[in-house]
Coordinates of C-alpha atoms in Angstrom, one line a residue:
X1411 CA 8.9 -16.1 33.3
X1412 CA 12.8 -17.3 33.9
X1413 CA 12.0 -20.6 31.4
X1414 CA 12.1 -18.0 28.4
X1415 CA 15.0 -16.2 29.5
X1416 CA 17.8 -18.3 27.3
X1417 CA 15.6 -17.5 23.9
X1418 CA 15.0 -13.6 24.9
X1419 CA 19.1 -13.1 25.0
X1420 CA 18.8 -14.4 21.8
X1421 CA 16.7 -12.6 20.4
X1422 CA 17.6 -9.1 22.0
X1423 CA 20.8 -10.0 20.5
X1424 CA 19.3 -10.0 17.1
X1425 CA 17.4 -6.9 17.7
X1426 CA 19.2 -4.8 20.4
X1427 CA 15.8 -4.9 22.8
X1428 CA 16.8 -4.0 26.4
X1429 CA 16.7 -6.9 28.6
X1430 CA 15.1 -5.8 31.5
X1431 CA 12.4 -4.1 29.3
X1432 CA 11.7 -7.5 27.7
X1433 CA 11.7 -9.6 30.4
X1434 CA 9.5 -7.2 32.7
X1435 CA 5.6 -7.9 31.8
X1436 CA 4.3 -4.4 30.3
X1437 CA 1.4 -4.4 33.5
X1438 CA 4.0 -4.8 36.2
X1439 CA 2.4 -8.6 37.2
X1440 CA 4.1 -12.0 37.5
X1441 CA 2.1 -15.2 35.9
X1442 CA 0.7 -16.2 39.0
X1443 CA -0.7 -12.7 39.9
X1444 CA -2.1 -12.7 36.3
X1445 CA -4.1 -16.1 37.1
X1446 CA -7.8 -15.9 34.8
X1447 CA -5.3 -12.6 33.2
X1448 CA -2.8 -14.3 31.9
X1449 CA -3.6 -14.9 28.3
X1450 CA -5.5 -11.5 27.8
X1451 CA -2.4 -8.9 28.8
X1452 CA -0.7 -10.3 26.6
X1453 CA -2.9 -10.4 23.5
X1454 CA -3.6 -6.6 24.2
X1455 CA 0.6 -6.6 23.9
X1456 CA 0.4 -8.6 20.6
X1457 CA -2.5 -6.0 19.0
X1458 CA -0.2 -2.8 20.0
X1459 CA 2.9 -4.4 18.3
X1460 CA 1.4 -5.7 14.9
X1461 CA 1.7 -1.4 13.6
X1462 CA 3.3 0.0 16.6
X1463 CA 1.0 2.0 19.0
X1464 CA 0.6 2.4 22.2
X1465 CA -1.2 4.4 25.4
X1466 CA -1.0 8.5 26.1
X1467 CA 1.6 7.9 28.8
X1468 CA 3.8 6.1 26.3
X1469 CA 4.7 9.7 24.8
X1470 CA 6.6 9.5 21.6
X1471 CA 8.0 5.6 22.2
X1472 CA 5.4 4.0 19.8
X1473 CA 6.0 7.5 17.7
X1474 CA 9.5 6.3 17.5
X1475 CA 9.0 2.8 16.2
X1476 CA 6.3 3.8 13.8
X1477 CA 8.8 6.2 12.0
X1478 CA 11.5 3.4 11.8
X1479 CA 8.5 0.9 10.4
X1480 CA 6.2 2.9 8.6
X1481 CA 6.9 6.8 8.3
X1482 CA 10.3 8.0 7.2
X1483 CA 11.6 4.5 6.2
X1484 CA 8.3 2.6 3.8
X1485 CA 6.3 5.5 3.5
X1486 CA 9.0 7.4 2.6
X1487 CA 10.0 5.1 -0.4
X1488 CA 6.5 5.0 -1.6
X1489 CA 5.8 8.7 -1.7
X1490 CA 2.8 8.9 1.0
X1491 CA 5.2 11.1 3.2
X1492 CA 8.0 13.1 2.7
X1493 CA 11.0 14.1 5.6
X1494 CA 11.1 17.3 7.3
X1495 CA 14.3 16.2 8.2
X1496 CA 18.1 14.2 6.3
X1497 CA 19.1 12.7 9.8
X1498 CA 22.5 13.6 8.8
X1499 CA 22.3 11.0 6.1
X1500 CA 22.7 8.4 9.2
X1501 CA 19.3 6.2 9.0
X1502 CA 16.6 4.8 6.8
X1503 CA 15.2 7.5 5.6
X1504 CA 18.0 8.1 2.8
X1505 CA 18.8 4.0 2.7
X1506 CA 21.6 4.4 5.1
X1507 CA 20.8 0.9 7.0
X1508 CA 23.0 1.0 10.2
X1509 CA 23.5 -1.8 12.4
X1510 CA 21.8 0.2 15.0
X1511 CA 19.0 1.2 12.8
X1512 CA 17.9 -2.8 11.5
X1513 CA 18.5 -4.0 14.9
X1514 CA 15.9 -1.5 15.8
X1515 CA 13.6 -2.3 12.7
X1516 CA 13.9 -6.4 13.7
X1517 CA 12.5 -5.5 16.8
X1518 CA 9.7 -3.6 15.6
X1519 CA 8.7 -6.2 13.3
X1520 CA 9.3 -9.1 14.3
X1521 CA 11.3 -9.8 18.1
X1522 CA 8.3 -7.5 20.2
X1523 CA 5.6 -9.8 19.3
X1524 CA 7.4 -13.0 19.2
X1525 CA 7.7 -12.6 23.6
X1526 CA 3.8 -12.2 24.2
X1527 CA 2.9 -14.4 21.6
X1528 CA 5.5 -17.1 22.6
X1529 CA 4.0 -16.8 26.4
X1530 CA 0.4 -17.5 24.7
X1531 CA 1.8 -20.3 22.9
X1532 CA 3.5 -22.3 25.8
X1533 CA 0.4 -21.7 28.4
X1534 CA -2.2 -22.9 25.2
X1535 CA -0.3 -25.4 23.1
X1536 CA -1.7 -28.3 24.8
X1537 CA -4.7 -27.1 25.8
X1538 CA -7.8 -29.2 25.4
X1539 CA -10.5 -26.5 26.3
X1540 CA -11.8 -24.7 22.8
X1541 CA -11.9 -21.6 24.2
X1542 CA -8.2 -21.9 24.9
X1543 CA -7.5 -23.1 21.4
X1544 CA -9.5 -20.3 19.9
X1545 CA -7.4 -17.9 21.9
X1546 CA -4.4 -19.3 20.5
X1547 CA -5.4 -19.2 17.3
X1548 CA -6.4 -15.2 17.5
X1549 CA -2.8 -14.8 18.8
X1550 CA -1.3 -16.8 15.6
X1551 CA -3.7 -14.3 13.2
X1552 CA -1.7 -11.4 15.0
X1553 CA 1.2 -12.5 15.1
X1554 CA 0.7 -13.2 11.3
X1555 CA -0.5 -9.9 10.3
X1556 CA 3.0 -8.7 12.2
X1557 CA 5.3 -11.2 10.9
X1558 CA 3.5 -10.9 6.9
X1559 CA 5.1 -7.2 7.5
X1560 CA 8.3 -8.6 9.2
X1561 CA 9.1 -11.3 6.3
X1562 CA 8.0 -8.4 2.9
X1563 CA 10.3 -6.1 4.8
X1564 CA 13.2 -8.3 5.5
X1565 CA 13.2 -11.5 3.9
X1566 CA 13.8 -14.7 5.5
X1567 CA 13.0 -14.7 9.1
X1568 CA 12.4 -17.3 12.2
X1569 CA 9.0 -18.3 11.4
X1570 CA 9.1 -22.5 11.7
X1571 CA 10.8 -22.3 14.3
X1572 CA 9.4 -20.0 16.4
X1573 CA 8.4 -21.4 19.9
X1574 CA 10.5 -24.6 19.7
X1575 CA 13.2 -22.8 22.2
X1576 CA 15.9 -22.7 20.4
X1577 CA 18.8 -20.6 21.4
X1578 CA 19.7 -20.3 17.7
X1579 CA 16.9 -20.2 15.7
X1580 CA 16.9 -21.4 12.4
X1581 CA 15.6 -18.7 9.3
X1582 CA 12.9 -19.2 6.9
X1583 CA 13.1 -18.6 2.9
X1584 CA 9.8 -16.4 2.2
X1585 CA 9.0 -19.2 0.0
X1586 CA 9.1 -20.7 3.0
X1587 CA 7.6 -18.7 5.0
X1588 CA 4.6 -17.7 3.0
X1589 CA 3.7 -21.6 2.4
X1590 CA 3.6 -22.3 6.3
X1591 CA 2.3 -19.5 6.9
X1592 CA -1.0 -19.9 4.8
X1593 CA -1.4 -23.2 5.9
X1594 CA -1.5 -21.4 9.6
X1595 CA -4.1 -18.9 8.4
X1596 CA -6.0 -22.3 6.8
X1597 CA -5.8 -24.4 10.3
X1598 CA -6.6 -21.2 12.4
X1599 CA -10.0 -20.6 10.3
X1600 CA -11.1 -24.5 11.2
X1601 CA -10.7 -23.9 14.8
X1602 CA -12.6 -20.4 14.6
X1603 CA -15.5 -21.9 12.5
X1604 CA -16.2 -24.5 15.1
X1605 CA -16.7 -21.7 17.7
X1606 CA -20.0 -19.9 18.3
X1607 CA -19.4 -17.4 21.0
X1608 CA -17.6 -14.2 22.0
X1609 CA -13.7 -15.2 23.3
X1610 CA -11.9 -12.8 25.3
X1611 CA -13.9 -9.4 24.4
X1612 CA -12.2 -7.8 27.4
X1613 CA -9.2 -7.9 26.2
X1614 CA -9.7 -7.5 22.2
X1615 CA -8.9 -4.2 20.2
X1616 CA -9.8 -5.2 17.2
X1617 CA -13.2 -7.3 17.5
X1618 CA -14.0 -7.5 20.8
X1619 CA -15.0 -10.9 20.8
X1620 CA -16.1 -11.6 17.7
X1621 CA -14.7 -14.7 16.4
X1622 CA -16.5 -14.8 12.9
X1623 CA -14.4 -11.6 11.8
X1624 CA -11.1 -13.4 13.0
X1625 CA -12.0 -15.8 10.5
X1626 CA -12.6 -12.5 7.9
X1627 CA -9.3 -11.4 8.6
X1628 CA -7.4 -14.7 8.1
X1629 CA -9.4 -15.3 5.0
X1630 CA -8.3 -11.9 3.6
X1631 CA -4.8 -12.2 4.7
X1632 CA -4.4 -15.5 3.2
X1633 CA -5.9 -13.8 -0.2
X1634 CA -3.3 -11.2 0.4
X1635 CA -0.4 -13.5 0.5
X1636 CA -1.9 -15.5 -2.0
X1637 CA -2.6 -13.0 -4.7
X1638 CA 0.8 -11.8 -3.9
X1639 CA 3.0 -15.2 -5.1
X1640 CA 1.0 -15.6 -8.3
X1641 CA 4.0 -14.4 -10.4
X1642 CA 5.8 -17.1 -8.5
X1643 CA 3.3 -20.3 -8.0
X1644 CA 0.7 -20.4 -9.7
X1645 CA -0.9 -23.3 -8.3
X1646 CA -0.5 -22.0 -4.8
X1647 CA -2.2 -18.8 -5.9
X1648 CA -5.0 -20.5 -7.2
X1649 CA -5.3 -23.1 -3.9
X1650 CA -4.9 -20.4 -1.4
X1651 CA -7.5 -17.8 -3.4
X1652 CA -10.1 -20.7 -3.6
X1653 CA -10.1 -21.2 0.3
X1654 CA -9.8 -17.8 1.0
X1655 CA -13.1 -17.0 -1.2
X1656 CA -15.1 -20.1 -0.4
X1657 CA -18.1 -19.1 1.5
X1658 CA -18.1 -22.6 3.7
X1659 CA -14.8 -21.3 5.2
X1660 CA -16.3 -17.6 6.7
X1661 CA -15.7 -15.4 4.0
X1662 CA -13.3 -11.8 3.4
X1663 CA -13.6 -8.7 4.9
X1664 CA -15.7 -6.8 2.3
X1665 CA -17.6 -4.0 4.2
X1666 CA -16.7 -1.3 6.5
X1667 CA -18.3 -3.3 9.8
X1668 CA -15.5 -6.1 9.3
X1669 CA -12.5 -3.8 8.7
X1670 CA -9.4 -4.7 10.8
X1671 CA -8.5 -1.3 13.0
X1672 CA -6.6 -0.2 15.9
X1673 CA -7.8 3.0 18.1
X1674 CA -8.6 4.4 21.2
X1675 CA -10.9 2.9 23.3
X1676 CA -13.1 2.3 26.4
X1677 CA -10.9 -1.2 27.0
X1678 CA -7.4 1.0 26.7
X1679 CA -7.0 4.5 26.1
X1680 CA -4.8 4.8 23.0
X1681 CA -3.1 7.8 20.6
X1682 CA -2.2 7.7 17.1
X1683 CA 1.3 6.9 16.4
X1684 CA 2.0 9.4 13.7
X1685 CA 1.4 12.1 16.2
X1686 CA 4.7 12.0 17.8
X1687 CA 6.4 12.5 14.1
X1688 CA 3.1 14.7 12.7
X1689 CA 3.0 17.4 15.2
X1690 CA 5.6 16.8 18.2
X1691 CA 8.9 16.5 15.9
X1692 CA 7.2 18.6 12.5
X1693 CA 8.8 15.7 10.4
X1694 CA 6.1 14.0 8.6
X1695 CA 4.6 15.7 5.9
X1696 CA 2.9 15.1 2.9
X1697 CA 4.7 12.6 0.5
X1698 CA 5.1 14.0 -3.4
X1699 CA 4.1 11.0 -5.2
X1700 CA 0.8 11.1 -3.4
X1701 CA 0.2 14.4 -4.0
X1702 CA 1.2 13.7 -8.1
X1703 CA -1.7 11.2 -8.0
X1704 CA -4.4 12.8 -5.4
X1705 CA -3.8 16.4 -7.4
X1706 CA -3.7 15.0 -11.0
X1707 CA -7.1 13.0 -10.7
X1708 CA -8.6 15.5 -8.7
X1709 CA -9.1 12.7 -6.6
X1710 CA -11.9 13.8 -3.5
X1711 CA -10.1 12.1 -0.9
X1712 CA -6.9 14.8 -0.5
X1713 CA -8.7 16.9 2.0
X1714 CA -9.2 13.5 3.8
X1715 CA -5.8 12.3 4.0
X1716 CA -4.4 15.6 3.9
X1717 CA -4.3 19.2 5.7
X1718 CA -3.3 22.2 3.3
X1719 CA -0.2 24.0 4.1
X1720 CA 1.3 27.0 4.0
X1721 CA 4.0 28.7 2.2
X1722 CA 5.3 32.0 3.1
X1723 CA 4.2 34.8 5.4
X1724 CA 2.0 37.8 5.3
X1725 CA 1.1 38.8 1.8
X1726 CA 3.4 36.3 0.2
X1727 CA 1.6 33.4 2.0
X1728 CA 0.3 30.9 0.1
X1729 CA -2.2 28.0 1.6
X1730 CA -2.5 25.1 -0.8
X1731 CA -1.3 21.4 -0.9
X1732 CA 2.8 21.6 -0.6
X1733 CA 4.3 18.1 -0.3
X1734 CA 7.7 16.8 0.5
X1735 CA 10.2 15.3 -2.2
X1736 CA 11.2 11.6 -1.3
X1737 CA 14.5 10.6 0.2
X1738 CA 14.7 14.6 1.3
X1739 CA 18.2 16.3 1.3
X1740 CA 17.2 18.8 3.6
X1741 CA 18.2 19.2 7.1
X1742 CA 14.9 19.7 9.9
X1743 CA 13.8 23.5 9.1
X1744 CA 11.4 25.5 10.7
X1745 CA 11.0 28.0 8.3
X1746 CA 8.2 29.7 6.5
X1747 CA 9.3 28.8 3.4
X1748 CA 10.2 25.1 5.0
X1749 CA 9.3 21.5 4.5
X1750 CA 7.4 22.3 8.4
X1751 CA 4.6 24.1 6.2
X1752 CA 4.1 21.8 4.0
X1753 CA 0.7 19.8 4.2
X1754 CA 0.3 17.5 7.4
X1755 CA -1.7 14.0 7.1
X1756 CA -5.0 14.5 8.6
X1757 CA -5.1 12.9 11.4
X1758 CA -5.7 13.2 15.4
X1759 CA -5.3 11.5 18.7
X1760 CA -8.0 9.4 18.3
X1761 CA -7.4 8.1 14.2
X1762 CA -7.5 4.2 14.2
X1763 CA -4.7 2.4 12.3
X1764 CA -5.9 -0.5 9.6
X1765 CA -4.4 -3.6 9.4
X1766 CA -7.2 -4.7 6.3
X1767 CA -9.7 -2.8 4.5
X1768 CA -12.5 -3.6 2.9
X1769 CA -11.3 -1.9 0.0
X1770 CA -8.3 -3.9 -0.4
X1771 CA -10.1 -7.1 -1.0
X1772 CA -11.6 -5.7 -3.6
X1773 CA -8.5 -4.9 -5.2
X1774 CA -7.1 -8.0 -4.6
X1775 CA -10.2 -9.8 -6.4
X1776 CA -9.5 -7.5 -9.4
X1777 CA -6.4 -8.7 -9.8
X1778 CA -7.0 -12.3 -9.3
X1779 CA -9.8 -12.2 -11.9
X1780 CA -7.3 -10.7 -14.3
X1781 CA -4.9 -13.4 -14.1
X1782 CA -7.3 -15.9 -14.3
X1783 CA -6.9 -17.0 -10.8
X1784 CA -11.1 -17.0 -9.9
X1785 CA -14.2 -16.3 -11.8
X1786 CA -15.5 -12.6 -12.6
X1787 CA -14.6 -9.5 -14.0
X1788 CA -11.7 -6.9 -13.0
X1789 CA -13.0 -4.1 -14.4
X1790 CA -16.1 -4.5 -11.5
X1791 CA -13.9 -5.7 -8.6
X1792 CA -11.6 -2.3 -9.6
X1793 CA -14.3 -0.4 -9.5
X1794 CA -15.8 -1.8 -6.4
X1795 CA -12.6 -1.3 -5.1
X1796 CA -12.7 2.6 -6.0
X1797 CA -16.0 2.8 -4.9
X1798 CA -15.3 1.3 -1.3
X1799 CA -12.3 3.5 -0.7
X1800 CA -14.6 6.6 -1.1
X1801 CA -17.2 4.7 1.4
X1802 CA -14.2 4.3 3.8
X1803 CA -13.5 8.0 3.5
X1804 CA -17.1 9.2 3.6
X1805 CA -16.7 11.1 -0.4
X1806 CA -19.5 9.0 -1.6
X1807 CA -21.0 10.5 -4.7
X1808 CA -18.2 11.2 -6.4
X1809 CA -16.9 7.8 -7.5
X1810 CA -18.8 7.8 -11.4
X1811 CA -17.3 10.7 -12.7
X1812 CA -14.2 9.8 -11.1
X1813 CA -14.1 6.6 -12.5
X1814 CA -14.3 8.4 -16.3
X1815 CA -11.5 10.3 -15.9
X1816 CA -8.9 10.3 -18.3
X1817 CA -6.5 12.6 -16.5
X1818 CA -3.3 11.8 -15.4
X1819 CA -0.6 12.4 -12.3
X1820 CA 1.0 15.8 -12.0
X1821 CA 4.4 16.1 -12.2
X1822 CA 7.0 18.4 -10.3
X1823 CA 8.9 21.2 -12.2
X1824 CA 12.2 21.4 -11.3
X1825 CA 11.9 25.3 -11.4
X1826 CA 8.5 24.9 -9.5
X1827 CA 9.8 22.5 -6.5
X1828 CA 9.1 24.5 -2.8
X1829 CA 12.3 23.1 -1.2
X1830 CA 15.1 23.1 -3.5
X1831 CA 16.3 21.8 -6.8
X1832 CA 14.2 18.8 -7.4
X1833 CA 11.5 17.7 -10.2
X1834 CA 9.9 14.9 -12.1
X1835 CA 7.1 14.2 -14.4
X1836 CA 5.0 11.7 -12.5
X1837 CA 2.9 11.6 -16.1
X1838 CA 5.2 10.0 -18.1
X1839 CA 3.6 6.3 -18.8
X1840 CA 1.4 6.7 -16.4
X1841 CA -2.5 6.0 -16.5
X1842 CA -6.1 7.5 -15.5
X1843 CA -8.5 6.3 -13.3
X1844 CA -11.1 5.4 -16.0
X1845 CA -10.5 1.4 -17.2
X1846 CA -10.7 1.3 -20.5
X1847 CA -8.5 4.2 -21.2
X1848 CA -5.5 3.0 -22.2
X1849 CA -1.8 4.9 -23.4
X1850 CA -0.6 2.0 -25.4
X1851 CA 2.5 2.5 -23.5
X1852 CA 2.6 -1.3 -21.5
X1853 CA 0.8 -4.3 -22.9
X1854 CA -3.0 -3.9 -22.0
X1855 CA -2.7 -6.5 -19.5
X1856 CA 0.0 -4.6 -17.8
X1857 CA -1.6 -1.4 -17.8
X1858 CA -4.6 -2.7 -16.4
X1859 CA -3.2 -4.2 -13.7
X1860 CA -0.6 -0.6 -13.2
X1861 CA -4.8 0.7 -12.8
X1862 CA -5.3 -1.8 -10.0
X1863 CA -2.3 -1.4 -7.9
X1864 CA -2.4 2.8 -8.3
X1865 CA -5.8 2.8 -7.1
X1866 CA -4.9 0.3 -4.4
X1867 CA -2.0 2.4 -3.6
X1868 CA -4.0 5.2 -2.7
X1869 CA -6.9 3.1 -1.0
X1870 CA -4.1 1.7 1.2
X1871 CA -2.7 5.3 2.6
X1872 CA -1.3 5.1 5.3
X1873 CA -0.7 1.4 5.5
X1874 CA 2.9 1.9 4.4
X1875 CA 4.7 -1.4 4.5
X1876 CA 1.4 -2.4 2.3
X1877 CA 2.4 0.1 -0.4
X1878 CA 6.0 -0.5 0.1
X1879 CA 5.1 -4.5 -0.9
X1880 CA 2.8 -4.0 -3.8
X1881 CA 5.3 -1.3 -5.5
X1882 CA 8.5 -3.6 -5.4
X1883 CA 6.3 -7.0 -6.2
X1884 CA 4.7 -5.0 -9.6
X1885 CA 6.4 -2.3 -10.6
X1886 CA 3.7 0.0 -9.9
X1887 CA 2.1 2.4 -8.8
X1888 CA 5.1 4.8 -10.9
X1889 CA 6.8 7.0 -7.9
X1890 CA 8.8 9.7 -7.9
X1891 CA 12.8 9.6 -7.9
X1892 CA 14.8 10.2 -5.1
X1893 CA 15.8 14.0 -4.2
X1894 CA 18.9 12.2 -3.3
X1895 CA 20.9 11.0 -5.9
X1896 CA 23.7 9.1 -3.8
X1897 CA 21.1 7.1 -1.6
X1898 CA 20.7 3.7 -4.2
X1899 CA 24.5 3.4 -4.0
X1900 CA 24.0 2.9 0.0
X1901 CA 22.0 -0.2 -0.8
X1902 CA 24.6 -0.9 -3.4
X1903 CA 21.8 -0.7 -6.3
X1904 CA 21.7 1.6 -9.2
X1905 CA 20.8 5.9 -9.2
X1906 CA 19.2 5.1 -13.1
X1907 CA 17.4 2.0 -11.6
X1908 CA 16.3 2.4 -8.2
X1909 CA 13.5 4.1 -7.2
X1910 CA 13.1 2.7 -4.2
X1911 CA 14.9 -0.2 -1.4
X1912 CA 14.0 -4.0 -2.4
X1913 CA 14.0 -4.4 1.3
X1914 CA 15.8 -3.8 4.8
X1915 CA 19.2 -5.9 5.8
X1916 CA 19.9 -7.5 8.6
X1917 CA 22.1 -5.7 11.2
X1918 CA 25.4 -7.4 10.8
X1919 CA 25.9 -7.6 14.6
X1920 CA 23.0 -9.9 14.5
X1921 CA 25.3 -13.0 12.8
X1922 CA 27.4 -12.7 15.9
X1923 CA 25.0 -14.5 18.2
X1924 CA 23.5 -16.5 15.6
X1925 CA 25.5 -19.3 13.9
X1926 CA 22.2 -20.2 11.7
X1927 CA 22.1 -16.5 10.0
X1928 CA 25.1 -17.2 8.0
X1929 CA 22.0 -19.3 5.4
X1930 CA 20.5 -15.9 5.2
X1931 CA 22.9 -14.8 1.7
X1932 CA 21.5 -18.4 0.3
X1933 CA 17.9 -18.4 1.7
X1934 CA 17.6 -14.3 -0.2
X1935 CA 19.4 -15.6 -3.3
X1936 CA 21.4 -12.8 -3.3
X1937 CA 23.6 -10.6 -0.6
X1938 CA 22.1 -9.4 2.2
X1939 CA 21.5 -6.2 0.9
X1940 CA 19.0 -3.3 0.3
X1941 CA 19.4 -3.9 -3.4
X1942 CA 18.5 -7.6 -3.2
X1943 CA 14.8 -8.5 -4.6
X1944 CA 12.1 -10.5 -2.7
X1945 CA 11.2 -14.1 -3.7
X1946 CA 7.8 -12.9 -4.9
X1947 CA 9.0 -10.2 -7.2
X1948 CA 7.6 -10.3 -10.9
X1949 CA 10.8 -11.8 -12.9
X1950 CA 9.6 -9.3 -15.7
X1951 CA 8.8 -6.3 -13.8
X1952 CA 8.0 -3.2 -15.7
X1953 CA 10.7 -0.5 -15.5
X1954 CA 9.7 2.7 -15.0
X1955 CA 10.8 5.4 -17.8
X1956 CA 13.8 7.4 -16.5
X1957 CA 14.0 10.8 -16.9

């Protein structure tokens, strides 16, 4: 492994990995020990880093990363958790972005699956076997569900050049990025369709084996990305969302059977990474701008996502839903009356993490369709869309009535917030569940698609980064403000604006090994800077109404 020593300095430079954590294989085995092995260890590294998780004996590690990625950082932002906890105002959580903080998050998202995947890539490049080739295309599907999250949450990143060797590795625009990328996702679907068998079940997490739903998940991750630049290229949208949907190329995940997961296993024994912050550090709890939506539309999947809490003790106890203000100014209590109490996602050792849901696609149709992007209806693929998230949470039987409501978000009280001075009115422009019930306070275009991306919002709980993306790209779902008011001035972005970040920075230690990171300011179009927008943000983004 000594041939990929020169490009792992560079990257742990970039992303402050520890060397001799890198550069030692995670099963303790050299290549030629590995012989008939060595292509399937490391895929089984590749599916563990895409959301971090890892095996029982790994303790709070993957814990650790998932709460940089996902928990108090995205999810935080987006209102599906709330902080038990300030950090001292020192990390993500309240948009402090330290250089040891983004060297961390680069590492999470992009430099831990560049190694295994780069190893795939130099044994299989050349390969002339099909097997071979199909196993390097699964590896380019997961390092491009990884590196999808790694480019929405940073920006430009290393994407062309990847695997060329380069001790200074040249950065991608996400224009750039997302256009290579589909046409990755395109090339990887031939391959797959030409194969008939099982490859490499063994050592497969997420399909064991099953070729056909690789192709389902490229297909729906190239709808993704495709349905997400339509505000910026049109006629990329429109090529990439044709492809995607035509039947001759394999077709979209669109049941529960085909759903891309992560989770324990006979092939590896492996825990839920929100444990570690859930129960083992009592810092995760429920977000408020979920609760706003799951309480105001009485919406039958809060007992699924969520655990009640408590507040109080003895005859002053109350048990009910209590969630967690975003961007928190509390430091950890333990309380009664604490942020500890509050209610706990609903989860256990054994909950698998989703990369794509069926539900999703669904979504994403609805919104293509209102665009004029493909053929067929919104108001069916929203309601489909409604209709599979309650499949995926076993509340069927609910999802007709639900889908008349006209009742909107709840709001917080300043007088009535559980953990200090805090309130908003989550109701103000916001909209129902039903379609056709409209507050004439967007354009009816808008206000149908604020209806998609709300309902997608909570279809996608927990998937974070997901959320995150969707938010700053339309303007909706409506969150809550921040409980602290100095956090948008860290990212250098206005309190009156700013909801939430536009993204992470780079660590500026980073441009110290990297001559070829000074383009990063010109490949953003702006500073590198929490504040600065994404390439495939809406140029007329709705503005939420202050208060």
């Amino acid at each position: 492994m000594k041939k990929y020593i020169i490009l792992l300095l560079t990257l742990c430079s970039m992303s402050a990995c520890d060397y001799e954590t890198v550069n030692t294989d995670p099963y303790g085995v050299s290549d030629e020990e590995l012989g008939p092995l060595k292509y399937g260890a490391r895929f089984m590294n590749m599916q563990q880093r895409v959301i971090p998780i890892g095996s029982p004996s790994l303790t709070t590690g993957p814990g650790n990363d998932l709460q940089n990625t996902d928990l108090i950082s995205s999810g935080n932002y987006i209102g599906y958790f709330g902080n038990n906890n300030n950090w001292g105002f020192n990390n993500e959580s309240n948009w402090n972005f330290t250089d040891s903080r983004m060297n961390y998050a680069y590492q999470n998202f992009y430099s831990s699956i560049f190694l295994p995947w780069n190893e795939i890539y130099e044994i299989a490049k050349d390969a002339e076997s099909p097997s071979e080739q199909a196993i390097l295309e699964m590896a380019n599907i997961v390092r491009n569900v990884a590196w999808l999250r790694a480019t929405d949450v940073f920006g430009p990143i290393a994407y062309t050049s990847a695997g060329d060797g380069s001790i200074a590795p040249k950065f991608d625009s996400q224009e750039v990025v997302y256009k290579t990328m589909m046409a990755d996702l395109a090339k990887s679907v031939e391959l797959l369709n030409t194969i008939s068998y099982r490859v490499m079940s063994q050592y497969d997490l997420i399909y064991d084996g099953n070729v056909q739903n690789w192709v389902k998940l490229a297909n729906s991750l190239m709808l993704r990305m495709a349905v997400r630049v339509h505000f910026k290229d049109e006629a990329l949208a429109r090529e990439y969302i044709a492809k995607a949907l035509d039947p001759k190329n394999g077709g979209v995940i669109e049941d529960i059977a085909s759903e891309a997961k992560i989770q324990t296993s006979a092939k590896m024994p492996l825990l839920n990474s929100m444990m570690a912050s859930v129960n083992d550090y009592n810092e995760t709890r429920m977000g408020a701008t979920i609760w706003g939506y799951l309480r105001g539309y009485r919406d039958p999947r809060l007992s699924k996502y969520f655990t009640q809490g408590t507040y109080g003790y003895g005859s002053y106890m109350q048990k009910d839903y209590f969630a967690v203000a975003p961007e928190n100014t509390n430091s950890k209590q333990e309380t009664t009356w604490s942020e500890k109490f509050a209610s706990r996602p609903n989860i256990d050792a054994n909950s698998p993490l989703y990369w794509f849901r069926a539900s999703e696609t669904y979504f994403l149709k609805a919104e293509a369709a209102l665009y004029n992007l493909m053929e067929g209806d919104p108001q069916t693929f929203y309601e489909q869309g409604v209709s599979m998230s309650f499949q995926e949470n076993g509340v069927n039987g609910f999802t007709a009535d639900y889908l008349e409501t006209t009742d909107k978000p709840l709001g917080i009280r300043t007088m009535a917030y559980w953990y200090g001075d805090y309130g908003h009115d989550l109701s103000i422009g916001n909209t129902s569940p039903k379609w056709d019930d409209y507050t004439g306070s967007l354009p009816q275009k808008d206000e149908q698609l604020q209806k998609i991306i709300t309902q997608k919002y909570l279809a996608l709980y927990p998937n974070a980064v997901e959320a995150w993306t969707e938010y700053r790209r339309t303007g909706f779902p409506y969150i809550m403000k921040p409980m602290d008011g100095a956090a948008a001035g860290r990212i250098g972005a206005s309190a009156e604006d700013t909801r939430a970040p536009e993204r992470f920075r780079f660590a500026p230690t980073a441009y110290n090994s990297n001559p070829n990171m000074a383009e990063i300011p010109k490949l953003l179009g702006g500073d590198d800077i929490g504040a600065t927008k994404m390439w495939w943000v809406r140029s007329d983004r709705p503005k939420q109404p202050n208060q």
